[in-house]
Amino acid sequence: MTMIPKQLKAVQARIHAACQAAGRADDSVTLLAVSKTFDADAVLAAFEAGQTAFGENYIQEAVQKITALRNLPLVWHCIGPIQSNKTRLVAEHFDWVHTVDRLKIAQRLSEQRPAHLSALQVCIQVNVDGGPTKSGVTPEDALALVQAVKALPRLQVRGLMCIPEPATDFVAACALFKRARDLFDALNAEGLTLDTLSMGMSADLEAAIASGSTMVRVGSAIFGARHYPA
């Protein structure tokens, strides 16, 4: 826990340097601290160091932390895959969801979002590099899905999210991220007014920021190596 503030500051410095190199303002990029597999105390340590936006992959684990820390002014982002039987938990507990890649999931989230909560902020996950085992709508189908989700009540479409395959170097990473940025720009040219491009993680946030990311999802560089159950 004692290393989290220092590591958070180091990540913030990386983001600052990447923004400087890209000629962008620091506040054009939001840092999402990915706290999956770490407990509420780790989230609290990051919060006390100034972090308020947290990303979670495992929904039931996340709900436990969200409930435990409900009195803190935190913003919770669901960044993991969503099965149909988990949509109610997402709709009832999260502020954002980054992994909508089919209309059925969006419809369930819309129907199950409690009326007393503000609209659930949504990013459409796009499979920019065509990996056959990867989640995400194809770039060719993204416009139709965005338009369909925008028509649903209790949801607000904010932009796109992608998780491309790891690249061999900075230039290769930029080329992958550019596909998402080009799609983002093309959708906005259709009048969709998207403002969020969620891409980049601990290993490649510099390339993502150079390519136009507005939100980077960083876990291990802040919280340390993860230990998964055997």
Short mmCIF file of C-alpha atoms in Angstrom, two decimals:
data_model
loop_
_atom_site.label_atom_id
_atom_site.label_comp_id
_atom_site.label_asym_id
_atom_site.label_seq_id
_atom_site.Cartn_x
_atom_site.Cartn_y
_atom_site.Cartn_z
CA MET A 1 0.00 0.00 0.00
CA THR A 2 2.83 2.38 0.81
CA MET A 3 4.08 2.26 -2.80
CA ILE A 4 0.77 3.16 -4.42
CA PRO A 5 1.05 6.97 -4.02
CA LYS A 6 4.62 6.93 -5.41
CA GLN A 7 3.64 4.70 -8.34
CA LEU A 8 0.55 6.78 -9.05
CA LYS A 9 2.70 9.90 -9.18
CA ALA A 10 5.10 8.16 -11.59
CA VAL A 11 2.22 7.27 -13.93
CA GLN A 12 0.94 10.83 -13.78
CA ALA A 13 4.43 12.00 -14.76
CA ARG A 14 4.39 9.61 -17.74
CA ILE A 15 1.04 10.99 -18.85
CA HIS A 16 2.32 14.55 -18.50
CA ALA A 17 5.42 13.77 -20.58
CA ALA A 18 3.36 12.00 -23.25
CA CYS A 19 0.95 14.94 -23.45
CA GLN A 20 3.86 17.36 -23.76
CA ALA A 21 5.37 15.28 -26.55
CA ALA A 22 2.03 15.18 -28.38
CA GLY A 23 1.35 18.88 -27.91
CA ARG A 24 -1.71 18.17 -25.77
CA ALA A 25 -2.94 19.55 -22.47
CA ASP A 26 -2.60 17.29 -19.44
CA ASP A 27 -6.32 17.53 -18.73
CA SER A 28 -7.14 16.09 -22.16
CA VAL A 29 -6.31 12.61 -20.79
CA THR A 30 -8.08 10.95 -17.86
CA LEU A 31 -6.23 8.34 -15.83
CA LEU A 32 -8.34 5.30 -14.99
CA ALA A 33 -6.74 3.26 -12.20
CA VAL A 34 -7.49 -0.41 -12.84
CA SER A 35 -7.94 -2.00 -9.43
CA LYS A 36 -9.00 -5.52 -10.39
CA THR A 37 -7.73 -8.20 -7.95
CA PHE A 38 -6.74 -5.51 -5.44
CA ASP A 39 -8.87 -4.92 -2.37
CA ALA A 40 -10.72 -1.87 -1.12
CA ASP A 41 -7.71 -0.79 0.94
CA ALA A 42 -5.64 -0.44 -2.23
CA VAL A 43 -8.38 1.67 -3.82
CA LEU A 44 -8.51 3.78 -0.67
CA ALA A 45 -4.74 4.32 -0.79
CA ALA A 46 -4.99 5.54 -4.39
CA PHE A 47 -7.95 7.77 -3.50
CA GLU A 48 -6.03 9.34 -0.63
CA ALA A 49 -3.27 10.11 -3.17
CA GLY A 50 -5.79 11.94 -5.35
CA GLN A 51 -7.19 9.28 -7.70
CA THR A 52 -10.98 9.16 -8.11
CA ALA A 53 -11.66 7.12 -11.29
CA PHE A 54 -11.30 3.34 -11.01
CA GLY A 55 -11.72 0.53 -13.53
CA GLU A 56 -12.82 -2.99 -12.66
CA ASN A 57 -12.91 -6.14 -14.82
CA TYR A 58 -14.60 -8.61 -12.50
CA ILE A 59 -18.11 -7.46 -11.77
CA GLN A 60 -18.91 -9.29 -8.55
CA GLU A 61 -15.52 -8.42 -7.06
CA ALA A 62 -16.09 -4.81 -8.07
CA VAL A 63 -19.53 -4.61 -6.48
CA GLN A 64 -18.01 -5.61 -3.13
CA LYS A 65 -15.52 -2.74 -3.35
CA ILE A 66 -18.10 -0.26 -4.64
CA THR A 67 -20.35 -1.13 -1.71
CA ALA A 68 -17.53 -0.94 0.84
CA LEU A 69 -16.40 2.47 -0.45
CA ARG A 70 -19.81 3.91 -1.32
CA ASN A 71 -19.30 6.95 0.92
CA LEU A 72 -16.30 8.13 -1.11
CA PRO A 73 -16.71 10.31 -4.26
CA LEU A 74 -15.41 7.65 -6.65
CA VAL A 75 -16.30 7.06 -10.29
CA TRP A 76 -16.47 3.38 -11.21
CA HIS A 77 -15.86 2.06 -14.74
CA CYS A 78 -16.70 -1.47 -15.85
CA ILE A 79 -13.96 -2.47 -18.27
CA GLY A 80 -14.42 -6.24 -18.34
CA PRO A 81 -16.64 -8.49 -20.46
CA ILE A 82 -20.32 -8.46 -19.55
CA GLN A 83 -22.45 -11.58 -19.65
CA SER A 84 -26.22 -11.22 -19.84
CA ASN A 85 -26.66 -12.44 -16.27
CA LYS A 86 -24.39 -9.66 -14.96
CA THR A 87 -25.99 -6.66 -16.66
CA ARG A 88 -28.18 -5.80 -13.67
CA LEU A 89 -25.14 -5.56 -11.37
CA VAL A 90 -23.42 -3.28 -13.87
CA ALA A 91 -26.51 -1.12 -14.38
CA GLU A 92 -27.07 -0.73 -10.65
CA HIS A 93 -23.51 -0.09 -9.45
CA PHE A 94 -21.27 1.41 -12.13
CA ASP A 95 -21.04 4.93 -13.55
CA TRP A 96 -19.40 3.93 -16.83
CA VAL A 97 -19.17 0.80 -18.96
CA HIS A 98 -16.51 0.45 -21.68
CA THR A 99 -17.30 -2.98 -23.07
CA VAL A 100 -20.63 -2.77 -24.89
CA ASP A 101 -20.14 -4.65 -28.15
CA ARG A 102 -23.64 -5.85 -28.98
CA LEU A 103 -27.10 -4.37 -28.82
CA LYS A 104 -28.56 -7.04 -26.53
CA ILE A 105 -26.23 -6.05 -23.68
CA ALA A 106 -26.98 -2.36 -24.19
CA GLN A 107 -30.72 -3.03 -24.13
CA ARG A 108 -30.45 -4.92 -20.85
CA LEU A 109 -28.32 -2.17 -19.30
CA SER A 110 -30.87 0.42 -20.41
CA GLU A 111 -33.81 -1.54 -19.00
CA GLN A 112 -32.04 -2.26 -15.70
CA ARG A 113 -30.52 1.17 -14.99
CA PRO A 114 -32.30 2.49 -11.88
CA ALA A 115 -34.37 5.61 -12.50
CA HIS A 116 -32.80 7.49 -9.58
CA LEU A 117 -29.30 7.22 -11.06
CA SER A 118 -27.90 9.40 -13.83
CA ALA A 119 -27.50 7.88 -17.28
CA LEU A 120 -24.92 5.11 -17.55
CA GLN A 121 -21.97 6.41 -19.59
CA VAL A 122 -21.13 3.98 -22.38
CA CYS A 123 -18.17 3.25 -24.62
CA ILE A 124 -18.53 0.85 -27.53
CA GLN A 125 -15.74 -1.73 -27.63
CA VAL A 126 -14.23 -2.08 -31.09
CA ASN A 127 -11.99 -4.90 -32.34
CA VAL A 128 -9.57 -2.72 -34.29
CA ASP A 129 -7.09 -5.42 -35.26
CA GLY A 130 -9.52 -8.17 -36.20
CA GLY A 131 -8.37 -10.81 -33.73
CA PRO A 132 -10.86 -13.69 -34.05
CA THR A 133 -10.94 -14.34 -30.29
CA LYS A 134 -11.14 -10.70 -29.30
CA SER A 135 -14.28 -8.97 -28.05
CA GLY A 136 -15.59 -5.91 -29.83
CA VAL A 137 -17.73 -4.90 -32.73
CA THR A 138 -16.01 -4.70 -36.11
CA PRO A 139 -15.15 -1.20 -37.31
CA GLU A 140 -17.57 -1.72 -40.21
CA ASP A 141 -20.46 -2.36 -37.82
CA ALA A 142 -19.58 0.31 -35.25
CA LEU A 143 -21.71 3.12 -36.71
CA ALA A 144 -24.90 1.04 -36.68
CA LEU A 145 -24.28 -0.11 -33.11
CA VAL A 146 -23.51 3.38 -31.83
CA GLN A 147 -26.66 4.73 -33.44
CA ALA A 148 -28.78 1.93 -31.96
CA VAL A 149 -27.36 2.38 -28.46
CA LYS A 150 -27.79 6.15 -28.62
CA ALA A 151 -31.51 5.59 -29.12
CA LEU A 152 -31.85 3.73 -25.81
CA PRO A 153 -32.99 5.52 -22.64
CA ARG A 154 -30.85 5.69 -19.48
CA LEU A 155 -27.62 5.34 -21.50
CA GLN A 156 -25.30 8.00 -22.88
CA VAL A 157 -22.82 6.95 -25.55
CA ARG A 158 -19.51 8.69 -24.92
CA GLY A 159 -17.10 7.03 -27.32
CA LEU A 160 -15.02 3.99 -28.18
CA MET A 161 -12.77 1.55 -26.34
CA CYS A 162 -10.19 -0.81 -27.79
CA ILE A 163 -7.65 -3.37 -26.57
CA PRO A 164 -5.39 -4.13 -29.54
CA GLU A 165 -2.83 -6.91 -29.48
CA PRO A 166 0.49 -5.87 -27.89
CA ALA A 167 2.70 -4.17 -30.44
CA THR A 168 6.42 -4.73 -30.93
CA ASP A 169 7.38 -1.05 -30.59
CA PHE A 170 6.06 2.50 -30.28
CA VAL A 171 5.50 3.00 -34.01
CA ALA A 172 3.60 -0.27 -34.37
CA ALA A 173 1.47 0.56 -31.34
CA CYS A 174 0.63 3.97 -32.78
CA ALA A 175 -0.43 2.34 -36.04
CA LEU A 176 -2.92 0.12 -34.18
CA PHE A 177 -4.26 2.95 -32.06
CA LYS A 178 -4.61 5.12 -35.15
CA ARG A 179 -7.24 2.70 -36.47
CA ALA A 180 -9.39 3.45 -33.44
CA ARG A 181 -8.74 7.19 -33.72
CA ASP A 182 -9.65 7.18 -37.41
CA LEU A 183 -12.91 5.37 -36.63
CA PHE A 184 -13.62 7.78 -33.78
CA ASP A 185 -13.14 10.72 -36.15
CA ALA A 186 -15.29 9.08 -38.84
CA LEU A 187 -18.15 8.54 -36.39
CA ASN A 188 -17.95 12.14 -35.26
CA ALA A 189 -18.06 13.18 -38.91
CA GLU A 190 -21.45 11.45 -38.97
CA GLY A 191 -22.63 13.86 -36.27
CA LEU A 192 -22.33 11.54 -33.26
CA THR A 193 -20.42 14.00 -30.98
CA LEU A 194 -18.32 11.38 -29.21
CA ASP A 195 -15.76 12.69 -26.70
CA THR A 196 -14.07 9.62 -25.21
CA LEU A 197 -11.43 7.35 -26.74
CA SER A 198 -10.47 4.75 -24.12
CA MET A 199 -7.20 3.13 -25.13
CA GLY A 200 -3.76 2.55 -23.72
CA MET A 201 -2.55 0.64 -20.67
CA SER A 202 0.58 0.43 -18.49
CA ALA A 203 2.88 -0.73 -21.30
CA ASP A 204 1.67 1.47 -24.14
CA LEU A 205 0.03 4.61 -22.72
CA GLU A 206 2.55 6.88 -24.47
CA ALA A 207 1.64 5.51 -27.91
CA ALA A 208 -2.06 5.75 -27.06
CA ILE A 209 -1.77 9.39 -26.00
CA ALA A 210 0.26 10.21 -29.11
CA SER A 211 -2.59 8.67 -31.13
CA GLY A 212 -5.38 10.65 -29.47
CA SER A 213 -6.48 8.62 -26.43
CA THR A 214 -8.55 10.59 -23.93
CA MET A 215 -8.57 7.89 -21.23
CA VAL A 216 -5.80 5.44 -20.33
CA ARG A 217 -6.46 2.34 -18.22
CA VAL A 218 -3.49 1.67 -15.95
CA GLY A 219 -3.35 -1.09 -13.35
CA SER A 220 -0.03 -2.81 -12.63
CA ALA A 221 2.03 0.38 -12.93
CA ILE A 222 -0.04 1.82 -10.06
CA PHE A 223 -0.94 -1.15 -7.89
CA GLY A 224 1.89 -3.58 -8.68
CA ALA A 225 1.92 -7.09 -10.09
CA ARG A 226 -1.35 -8.99 -9.82
CA HIS A 227 -1.62 -12.35 -8.12
CA TYR A 228 -4.39 -14.50 -9.53
CA PRO A 229 -5.85 -17.47 -7.65
CA ALA A 230 -4.40 -20.80 -8.75
#
